[in-house]
mmCIF file of C-alpha atoms in Angstrom:
data_model
loop_
_atom_site.group_PDB
_atom_site.id
_atom_site.type_symbol
_atom_site.label_atom_id
_atom_site.label_comp_id
_atom_site.label_asym_id
_atom_site.label_seq_id
_atom_site.Cartn_x
_atom_site.Cartn_y
_atom_site.Cartn_z
ATOM 1 C CA MET A 1 42.825 24.261 -25.764
ATOM 2 C CA ASN A 2 42.174 21.679 -23.113
ATOM 3 C CA VAL A 3 44.657 21.777 -20.299
ATOM 4 C CA LEU A 4 44.893 18.735 -18.037
ATOM 5 C CA THR A 5 44.789 19.896 -14.461
ATOM 6 C CA ARG A 6 46.496 17.925 -11.750
ATOM 7 C CA PRO A 7 44.064 16.573 -9.157
ATOM 8 C CA SER A 8 44.322 18.177 -5.778
ATOM 9 C CA ARG A 9 45.786 16.359 -2.788
ATOM 10 C CA GLU A 10 42.280 16.049 -1.287
ATOM 11 C CA GLN A 11 40.932 14.481 -4.487
ATOM 12 C CA LEU A 12 43.788 11.989 -4.598
ATOM 13 C CA THR A 13 43.265 11.115 -0.922
ATOM 14 C CA ALA A 14 39.534 10.549 -1.514
ATOM 15 C CA GLN A 15 40.234 8.375 -4.567
ATOM 16 C CA GLY A 16 42.801 6.367 -2.612
ATOM 17 C CA GLN A 17 40.358 5.868 0.260
ATOM 18 C CA TRP A 18 37.619 4.803 -2.171
ATOM 19 C CA LEU A 19 39.909 2.258 -3.806
ATOM 20 C CA ALA A 20 41.033 0.880 -0.438
ATOM 21 C CA LEU A 21 37.400 0.572 0.684
ATOM 22 C CA LEU A 22 36.473 -1.127 -2.611
ATOM 23 C CA LEU A 23 39.220 -3.723 -2.139
ATOM 24 C CA LEU A 24 38.127 -4.300 1.464
ATOM 25 C CA ALA A 25 34.449 -4.628 0.441
ATOM 26 C CA THR A 26 35.335 -7.064 -2.366
ATOM 27 C CA ALA A 27 37.425 -9.160 0.012
ATOM 28 C CA LEU A 28 34.551 -9.262 2.533
ATOM 29 C CA HIS A 29 32.106 -10.180 -0.276
ATOM 30 C CA VAL A 30 34.328 -13.136 -1.255
ATOM 31 C CA LEU A 31 34.845 -14.112 2.407
ATOM 32 C CA GLU A 32 31.087 -14.111 3.055
ATOM 33 C CA ALA A 33 30.504 -16.341 0.034
ATOM 34 C CA SER A 34 32.983 -18.886 1.402
ATOM 35 C CA LEU A 35 31.599 -18.879 4.954
ATOM 36 C CA PRO A 36 29.225 -21.689 5.973
ATOM 37 C CA SER A 37 25.660 -20.641 5.199
ATOM 38 C CA LEU A 38 23.795 -19.276 8.212
ATOM 39 C CA GLY A 39 20.494 -20.093 6.504
ATOM 40 C CA PRO A 40 18.950 -19.826 3.057
ATOM 41 C CA TRP A 41 19.652 -16.413 1.507
ATOM 42 C CA PHE A 42 21.066 -15.091 4.755
ATOM 43 C CA LYS A 43 24.466 -13.427 5.027
ATOM 44 C CA PRO A 44 25.804 -11.188 7.800
ATOM 45 C CA GLY A 45 26.220 -8.262 5.362
ATOM 46 C CA LEU A 46 29.810 -7.426 6.289
ATOM 47 C CA ALA A 47 30.516 -5.944 2.840
ATOM 48 C CA ASN A 48 27.586 -3.566 3.269
ATOM 49 C CA MET A 49 29.329 -2.190 6.352
ATOM 50 C CA VAL A 50 32.056 -0.844 4.054
ATOM 51 C CA THR A 51 29.398 0.909 1.923
ATOM 52 C CA LEU A 52 28.231 2.629 5.114
ATOM 53 C CA VAL A 53 31.781 3.731 5.954
ATOM 54 C CA ALA A 54 32.111 5.115 2.396
ATOM 55 C CA LEU A 55 28.795 6.943 2.827
ATOM 56 C CA ALA A 56 30.005 8.568 6.046
ATOM 57 C CA LEU A 57 33.483 9.454 4.771
ATOM 58 C CA LEU A 58 33.181 10.024 1.016
ATOM 59 C CA GLY A 59 29.525 10.798 0.331
ATOM 60 C CA PRO A 60 26.557 9.200 -1.454
ATOM 61 C CA LYS A 61 27.963 8.934 -5.001
ATOM 62 C CA ALA A 62 31.116 7.142 -3.831
ATOM 63 C CA ALA A 63 29.037 4.808 -1.627
ATOM 64 C CA PHE A 64 26.687 3.871 -4.475
ATOM 65 C CA ASN A 65 29.569 3.213 -6.894
ATOM 66 C CA LEU A 66 31.324 1.146 -4.257
ATOM 67 C CA ALA A 67 28.223 -1.033 -3.668
ATOM 68 C CA LEU A 68 27.888 -1.626 -7.414
ATOM 69 C CA TRP A 69 31.536 -2.396 -8.129
ATOM 70 C CA ARG A 70 32.119 -4.671 -5.138
ATOM 71 C CA VAL A 71 29.280 -6.960 -6.312
ATOM 72 C CA ILE A 72 30.712 -7.072 -9.853
ATOM 73 C CA LEU A 73 34.316 -7.645 -8.694
ATOM 74 C CA GLY A 74 33.310 -10.061 -5.933
ATOM 75 C CA SER A 75 31.237 -12.122 -8.387
ATOM 76 C CA LEU A 76 34.191 -12.237 -10.784
ATOM 77 C CA PHE A 77 36.351 -13.697 -8.006
ATOM 78 C CA ILE A 78 33.815 -16.317 -6.834
ATOM 79 C CA GLY A 79 32.724 -17.195 -10.384
ATOM 80 C CA THR A 80 29.053 -16.243 -10.160
ATOM 81 C CA LEU A 81 29.000 -13.331 -12.619
ATOM 82 C CA LEU A 82 25.639 -13.109 -14.471
ATOM 83 C CA THR A 83 24.222 -16.136 -12.581
ATOM 84 C CA PRO A 84 21.047 -15.938 -10.426
ATOM 85 C CA THR A 85 23.295 -15.488 -7.360
ATOM 86 C CA PHE A 86 24.858 -12.418 -8.996
ATOM 87 C CA ILE A 87 21.469 -10.953 -9.922
ATOM 88 C CA MET A 88 20.245 -11.467 -6.338
ATOM 89 C CA SER A 89 23.405 -9.871 -4.909
ATOM 90 C CA LEU A 90 23.254 -6.947 -7.318
ATOM 91 C CA SER A 91 19.560 -6.238 -6.740
ATOM 92 C CA GLY A 92 20.041 -6.436 -2.968
ATOM 93 C CA ALA A 93 23.136 -4.225 -2.961
ATOM 94 C CA VAL A 94 21.580 -1.577 -5.249
ATOM 95 C CA ALA A 95 18.313 -1.513 -3.253
ATOM 96 C CA ALA A 96 20.239 -1.260 0.030
ATOM 97 C CA ALA A 97 22.461 1.522 -1.347
ATOM 98 C CA ILE A 98 19.456 3.535 -2.620
ATOM 99 C CA ALA A 99 17.596 3.094 0.697
ATOM 100 C CA MET A 100 20.677 4.111 2.695
ATOM 101 C CA LEU A 101 21.419 7.160 0.507
ATOM 102 C CA LEU A 102 17.806 8.354 0.725
ATOM 103 C CA ALA A 103 17.677 7.802 4.503
ATOM 104 C CA HIS A 104 21.021 9.586 4.955
ATOM 105 C CA ARG A 105 19.780 12.557 2.940
ATOM 106 C CA LEU A 106 16.132 12.786 4.001
ATOM 107 C CA LEU A 107 16.236 11.569 7.624
ATOM 108 C CA PRO A 108 19.061 13.466 9.356
ATOM 109 C CA CYS A 109 17.723 12.366 12.751
ATOM 110 C CA LEU A 110 18.999 8.840 12.032
ATOM 111 C CA SER A 111 22.580 7.814 12.740
ATOM 112 C CA LEU A 112 24.447 5.280 10.593
ATOM 113 C CA VAL A 113 22.767 2.572 12.728
ATOM 114 C CA GLY A 114 19.278 3.545 11.531
ATOM 115 C CA VAL A 115 20.520 4.047 7.976
ATOM 116 C CA SER A 116 22.070 0.551 8.040
ATOM 117 C CA LEU A 117 18.851 -0.923 9.448
ATOM 118 C CA LEU A 118 16.838 0.447 6.515
ATOM 119 C CA GLY A 119 19.507 -0.731 4.071
ATOM 120 C CA ALA A 120 19.454 -4.288 5.455
ATOM 121 C CA MET A 121 15.657 -4.488 5.204
ATOM 122 C CA ALA A 122 15.681 -3.062 1.657
ATOM 123 C CA HIS A 123 18.367 -5.604 0.687
ATOM 124 C CA MET A 124 16.251 -8.540 1.839
ATOM 125 C CA LEU A 125 12.994 -7.211 0.332
ATOM 126 C CA ALA A 126 14.625 -6.586 -3.050
ATOM 127 C CA GLN A 127 16.072 -10.098 -3.123
ATOM 128 C CA PHE A 128 12.664 -11.649 -2.450
ATOM 129 C CA VAL A 129 10.965 -9.572 -5.142
ATOM 130 C CA VAL A 130 13.670 -10.460 -7.700
ATOM 131 C CA VAL A 131 13.554 -14.180 -6.829
ATOM 132 C CA GLU A 132 9.742 -14.237 -7.010
ATOM 133 C CA GLN A 133 9.618 -12.303 -10.278
ATOM 134 C CA LEU A 134 12.549 -13.889 -12.146
ATOM 135 C CA PHE A 135 13.393 -17.316 -10.746
ATOM 136 C CA ILE A 136 10.708 -19.045 -8.689
ATOM 137 C CA GLN A 137 7.399 -17.323 -9.583
ATOM 138 C CA GLN A 138 5.804 -18.614 -6.379
ATOM 139 C CA ALA A 139 4.278 -16.213 -3.873
ATOM 140 C CA ALA A 140 4.871 -18.935 -1.235
ATOM 141 C CA ILE A 141 8.468 -17.787 -0.842
ATOM 142 C CA TYR A 142 7.173 -14.682 0.959
ATOM 143 C CA LEU A 143 6.390 -16.983 3.908
ATOM 144 C CA LEU A 144 10.139 -16.933 4.611
ATOM 145 C CA LEU A 145 10.301 -13.147 4.517
ATOM 146 C CA PRO A 146 9.363 -12.206 8.136
ATOM 147 C CA VAL A 147 12.004 -14.467 9.712
ATOM 148 C CA LEU A 148 14.696 -13.213 7.356
ATOM 149 C CA LEU A 149 13.633 -9.591 7.919
ATOM 150 C CA LEU A 150 14.088 -10.110 11.672
ATOM 151 C CA LEU A 151 17.595 -11.498 11.110
ATOM 152 C CA SER A 152 18.337 -8.619 8.712
ATOM 153 C CA ALA A 153 17.269 -6.090 11.330
ATOM 154 C CA MET A 154 19.668 -7.671 13.820
ATOM 155 C CA THR A 155 22.676 -7.745 11.477
ATOM 156 C CA GLY A 156 21.812 -4.317 10.034
ATOM 157 C CA TRP A 157 21.860 -2.797 13.525
ATOM 158 C CA ILE A 158 25.199 -4.384 14.490
ATOM 159 C CA ASN A 159 26.825 -3.518 11.125
ATOM 160 C CA GLY A 160 25.596 0.067 11.428
ATOM 161 C CA ALA A 161 27.100 0.416 14.907
ATOM 162 C CA LEU A 162 30.431 -1.038 13.733
ATOM 163 C CA ALA A 163 30.471 1.186 10.618
ATOM 164 C CA SER A 164 29.737 4.244 12.744
ATOM 165 C CA TYR A 165 32.559 3.320 15.145
ATOM 166 C CA ILE A 166 35.047 2.644 12.306
ATOM 167 C CA ALA A 167 34.144 5.859 10.435
ATOM 168 C CA GLY A 168 34.646 7.815 13.679
ATOM 169 C CA ARG A 169 38.064 6.222 14.234
ATOM 170 C CA ILE A 170 39.155 6.956 10.629
ATOM 171 C CA ARG A 171 38.007 10.587 10.895
ATOM 172 C CA HIS A 172 40.002 11.112 14.077
ATOM 173 C CA ALA A 173 43.097 9.221 12.891
ATOM 174 C CA MET B 1 42.459 3.489 29.615
ATOM 175 C CA ASN B 2 42.308 3.797 25.845
ATOM 176 C CA THR B 3 40.726 0.325 25.498
ATOM 177 C CA TRP B 4 38.116 1.240 28.122
ATOM 178 C CA HIS B 5 37.330 4.429 26.192
ATOM 179 C CA ASP B 6 37.057 2.430 22.946
ATOM 180 C CA ARG B 7 34.624 -0.016 24.546
ATOM 181 C CA ARG B 8 32.457 2.810 25.827
ATOM 182 C CA THR B 9 32.477 4.466 22.392
ATOM 183 C CA LEU B 10 31.495 1.212 20.683
ATOM 184 C CA LEU B 11 28.716 0.641 23.227
ATOM 185 C CA ARG B 12 27.416 4.163 22.559
ATOM 186 C CA HIS B 13 27.302 3.367 18.833
ATOM 187 C CA LEU B 14 25.539 0.061 19.533
ATOM 188 C CA LEU B 15 22.770 1.836 21.431
ATOM 189 C CA GLY B 16 22.082 4.191 18.510
ATOM 190 C CA ARG B 17 20.093 7.408 18.661
ATOM 191 C CA PRO B 18 16.481 7.567 19.946
ATOM 192 C CA ALA B 19 15.304 7.910 16.305
ATOM 193 C CA ASP B 20 17.171 4.678 15.426
ATOM 194 C CA ARG B 21 15.506 2.834 18.308
ATOM 195 C CA PHE B 22 12.089 4.181 17.293
ATOM 196 C CA LEU B 23 12.700 2.992 13.721
ATOM 197 C CA LEU B 24 13.745 -0.451 15.009
ATOM 198 C CA VAL B 25 10.559 -0.825 17.050
ATOM 199 C CA LEU B 26 8.491 0.316 14.044
ATOM 200 C CA LEU B 27 10.148 -2.147 11.657
ATOM 201 C CA LEU B 28 9.985 -5.053 14.124
ATOM 202 C CA GLY B 29 6.296 -4.323 14.719
ATOM 203 C CA GLY B 30 5.690 -4.254 10.960
ATOM 204 C CA THR B 31 7.567 -7.528 10.493
ATOM 205 C CA MET B 32 5.560 -9.236 13.251
ATOM 206 C CA ALA B 33 2.309 -7.982 11.708
ATOM 207 C CA LEU B 34 3.435 -9.321 8.308
ATOM 208 C CA TRP B 35 4.304 -12.692 9.853
ATOM 209 C CA LEU B 36 0.904 -12.974 11.597
ATOM 210 C CA THR B 37 -0.909 -11.992 8.384
ATOM 211 C CA LEU B 38 0.972 -14.574 6.316
ATOM 212 C CA ARG B 39 0.320 -17.290 8.913
ATOM 213 C CA THR B 40 -3.445 -16.797 8.631
ATOM 214 C CA PHE B 41 -3.231 -17.868 4.978
ATOM 215 C CA VAL B 42 -1.728 -21.217 5.976
ATOM 216 C CA ALA B 43 -4.581 -23.528 6.852
ATOM 217 C CA ASP B 44 -4.333 -25.926 9.776
ATOM 218 C CA ASP B 45 -4.626 -29.098 7.702
ATOM 219 C CA ARG B 46 -2.714 -32.259 6.912
ATOM 220 C CA PRO B 47 0.647 -31.181 5.475
ATOM 221 C CA MET B 48 1.315 -31.916 1.787
ATOM 222 C CA VAL B 49 4.600 -31.552 -0.049
ATOM 223 C CA GLU B 50 4.276 -29.537 -3.257
ATOM 224 C CA VAL B 51 7.125 -29.466 -5.771
ATOM 225 C CA TYR B 52 7.280 -26.656 -8.326
ATOM 226 C CA HIS B 53 9.507 -25.782 -11.265
ATOM 227 C CA HIS B 54 9.033 -22.021 -11.583
ATOM 228 C CA GLU B 55 5.225 -21.569 -11.593
ATOM 229 C CA ARG B 56 4.517 -25.154 -12.755
ATOM 230 C CA LEU B 57 3.366 -27.655 -10.146
ATOM 231 C CA LEU B 58 5.282 -30.909 -10.702
ATOM 232 C CA ALA B 59 4.005 -33.065 -7.847
ATOM 233 C CA ILE B 60 2.025 -33.159 -4.614
ATOM 234 C CA TYR B 61 2.594 -35.829 -1.977
ATOM 235 C CA PRO B 62 1.272 -36.177 1.569
ATOM 236 C CA ILE B 63 3.924 -36.531 4.261
ATOM 237 C CA PRO B 64 3.893 -40.320 4.755
ATOM 238 C CA GLU B 65 3.333 -41.982 8.093
ATOM 239 C CA GLY B 66 5.752 -44.594 9.383
ATOM 240 C CA SER B 67 8.995 -45.479 7.659
ATOM 241 C CA GLU B 68 7.827 -45.045 4.054
ATOM 242 C CA GLU B 69 10.058 -42.821 1.916
ATOM 243 C CA ILE B 70 9.112 -41.168 -1.379
ATOM 244 C CA ARG B 71 11.821 -40.201 -3.863
ATOM 245 C CA PHE B 72 10.953 -37.613 -6.521
ATOM 246 C CA ILE B 73 13.217 -36.220 -9.238
ATOM 247 C CA ALA B 74 12.394 -32.648 -10.299
ATOM 248 C CA HIS B 75 14.015 -31.517 -13.542
ATOM 249 C CA GLY B 76 15.086 -27.890 -13.157
ATOM 250 C CA ASP B 77 16.990 -25.353 -15.261
ATOM 251 C CA LEU B 78 20.394 -26.868 -14.412
ATOM 252 C CA GLY B 79 19.409 -30.525 -14.143
ATOM 253 C CA PRO B 80 17.662 -32.985 -11.817
ATOM 254 C CA SER B 81 17.089 -32.206 -8.125
ATOM 255 C CA GLU B 82 16.256 -35.188 -5.911
ATOM 256 C CA ILE B 83 13.572 -34.661 -3.286
ATOM 257 C CA LEU B 84 13.091 -37.136 -0.451
ATOM 258 C CA ILE B 85 9.826 -37.177 1.470
ATOM 259 C CA SER B 86 9.537 -39.241 4.660
ATOM 260 C CA GLY B 87 7.748 -39.092 7.995
ATOM 261 C CA ASP B 88 10.348 -36.544 9.142
ATOM 262 C CA GLY B 89 9.366 -34.175 6.309
ATOM 263 C CA ALA B 90 10.746 -33.188 2.910
ATOM 264 C CA ARG B 91 14.276 -32.324 1.896
ATOM 265 C CA ILE B 92 16.291 -31.781 -1.251
ATOM 266 C CA SER B 93 18.894 -34.537 -1.075
ATOM 267 C CA SER B 94 20.846 -33.617 -4.196
ATOM 268 C CA SER B 95 20.949 -30.662 -6.542
ATOM 269 C CA PRO B 96 23.049 -29.577 -9.530
ATOM 270 C CA CYS B 97 23.375 -26.009 -8.181
ATOM 271 C CA GLN B 98 26.759 -24.601 -7.143
ATOM 272 C CA SER B 99 26.102 -23.468 -3.572
ATOM 273 C CA LYS B 100 23.977 -26.493 -2.393
ATOM 274 C CA ARG B 101 22.179 -24.176 0.037
ATOM 275 C CA CYS B 102 18.924 -26.010 -0.737
ATOM 276 C CA VAL B 103 20.503 -29.325 0.320
ATOM 277 C CA LEU B 104 22.073 -27.778 3.429
ATOM 278 C CA SER B 105 18.764 -26.257 4.545
ATOM 279 C CA GLY B 106 17.733 -29.760 5.692
ATOM 280 C CA THR B 107 14.345 -31.325 6.348
ATOM 281 C CA HIS B 108 11.122 -29.312 6.651
ATOM 282 C CA LYS B 109 7.680 -30.542 7.694
ATOM 283 C CA HIS B 110 5.695 -27.615 9.105
ATOM 284 C CA LEU B 111 2.934 -25.918 7.153
ATOM 285 C CA GLY B 112 4.251 -22.920 5.296
ATOM 286 C CA ASP B 113 7.877 -24.120 5.250
ATOM 287 C CA ILE B 114 9.624 -23.857 1.901
ATOM 288 C CA ILE B 115 12.908 -24.987 0.370
ATOM 289 C CA ALA B 116 13.946 -23.005 -2.693
ATOM 290 C CA CYS B 117 16.749 -23.761 -5.106
ATOM 291 C CA VAL B 118 16.957 -20.464 -6.977
ATOM 292 C CA PRO B 119 19.623 -21.448 -9.564
ATOM 293 C CA ASN B 120 17.668 -24.570 -10.536
ATOM 294 C CA GLY B 121 14.225 -22.889 -10.294
ATOM 295 C CA ILE B 122 12.895 -25.605 -7.944
ATOM 296 C CA LEU B 123 10.650 -24.872 -4.973
ATOM 297 C CA VAL B 124 9.443 -27.384 -2.387
ATOM 298 C CA ARG B 125 6.587 -26.150 -0.261
ATOM 299 C CA ILE B 126 4.789 -27.705 2.676
ATOM 300 C CA GLY B 127 1.181 -26.790 1.957
ATOM 301 C CA SER B 128 -2.131 -28.019 3.288
ATOM 302 C CA ALA B 129 -4.304 -30.832 1.958
ATOM 303 C CA ARG B 130 -7.231 -29.740 -0.172
ATOM 304 C CA ALA B 131 -8.292 -33.253 -1.188
ATOM 305 C CA GLY B 132 -7.787 -36.730 0.168
ATOM 306 C CA PHE B 133 -5.435 -38.117 -2.505
ATOM 307 C CA ASP B 134 -2.301 -40.190 -2.023
ATOM 308 C CA GLY B 135 -0.078 -38.255 -4.414
ATOM 309 C CA ILE B 136 -0.035 -36.642 -7.847
ATOM 310 C CA ALA B 137 3.003 -36.424 -10.061
ATOM 311 C CA GLU B 138 3.523 -35.365 -13.669
#
């Protein structure tokens, strides 16, 4: 006979934190979409900062799920679900999450700043590959890649530092 | 006191670990090398505006001299995108896409510059002249 066990207090706390982070990440995703564009395909990646906080506080599985669900929920709110914008966001977020989880696991010498840096670069690379393969089919778009990688490195570094600071504050709260 | 401590903590996070800084230098070096490699493929010729719909070339025009302006309509996945080519360069002046990022990206005239409208599948590229023609359009 199956007996339903009550979740422990720690499990409930973790689930509550995950949900709060998901709502925050979705709100930042929607906010970023409504901000004036800083350049073609370039966003500051504020929502990715929340994925990093989830990685530091709740672990890799929670961080990956959060990255996936915030793109789906965010796209529902801004009305881009299943459009090219959604596919670009999803590919970027999944690539960034995988790169960050692997770096977090395999490169313990890196702090969240380095992990975020790799995630930002993976995000941009994945978007270019998806656009070139699915939507534009022109290798010429790769001419934009170096400039956008430089901007990604900058925002990835800053977001990583902020995520590290916020995760530290939450841990000690 | 607490604010001062917070600032110092944030600054410490901003500096990262030595491994983070090493990774940054490595990635920036790689990006610069990529940029230099890509630039060598762009010939130093007279700039031409190429308009594509996915992989199909729709039109090639030289950047005109003087006050002449060329108007080209490219039919994409969502509808027509209007491309204006003048002495200042090429720009997408109207597009049926939702975000209008292609329109907002403005005028481009340097070799290797591109304007891409992903939702509409339209790409405008500033390439180099391979032949001395005045313009080709489908």
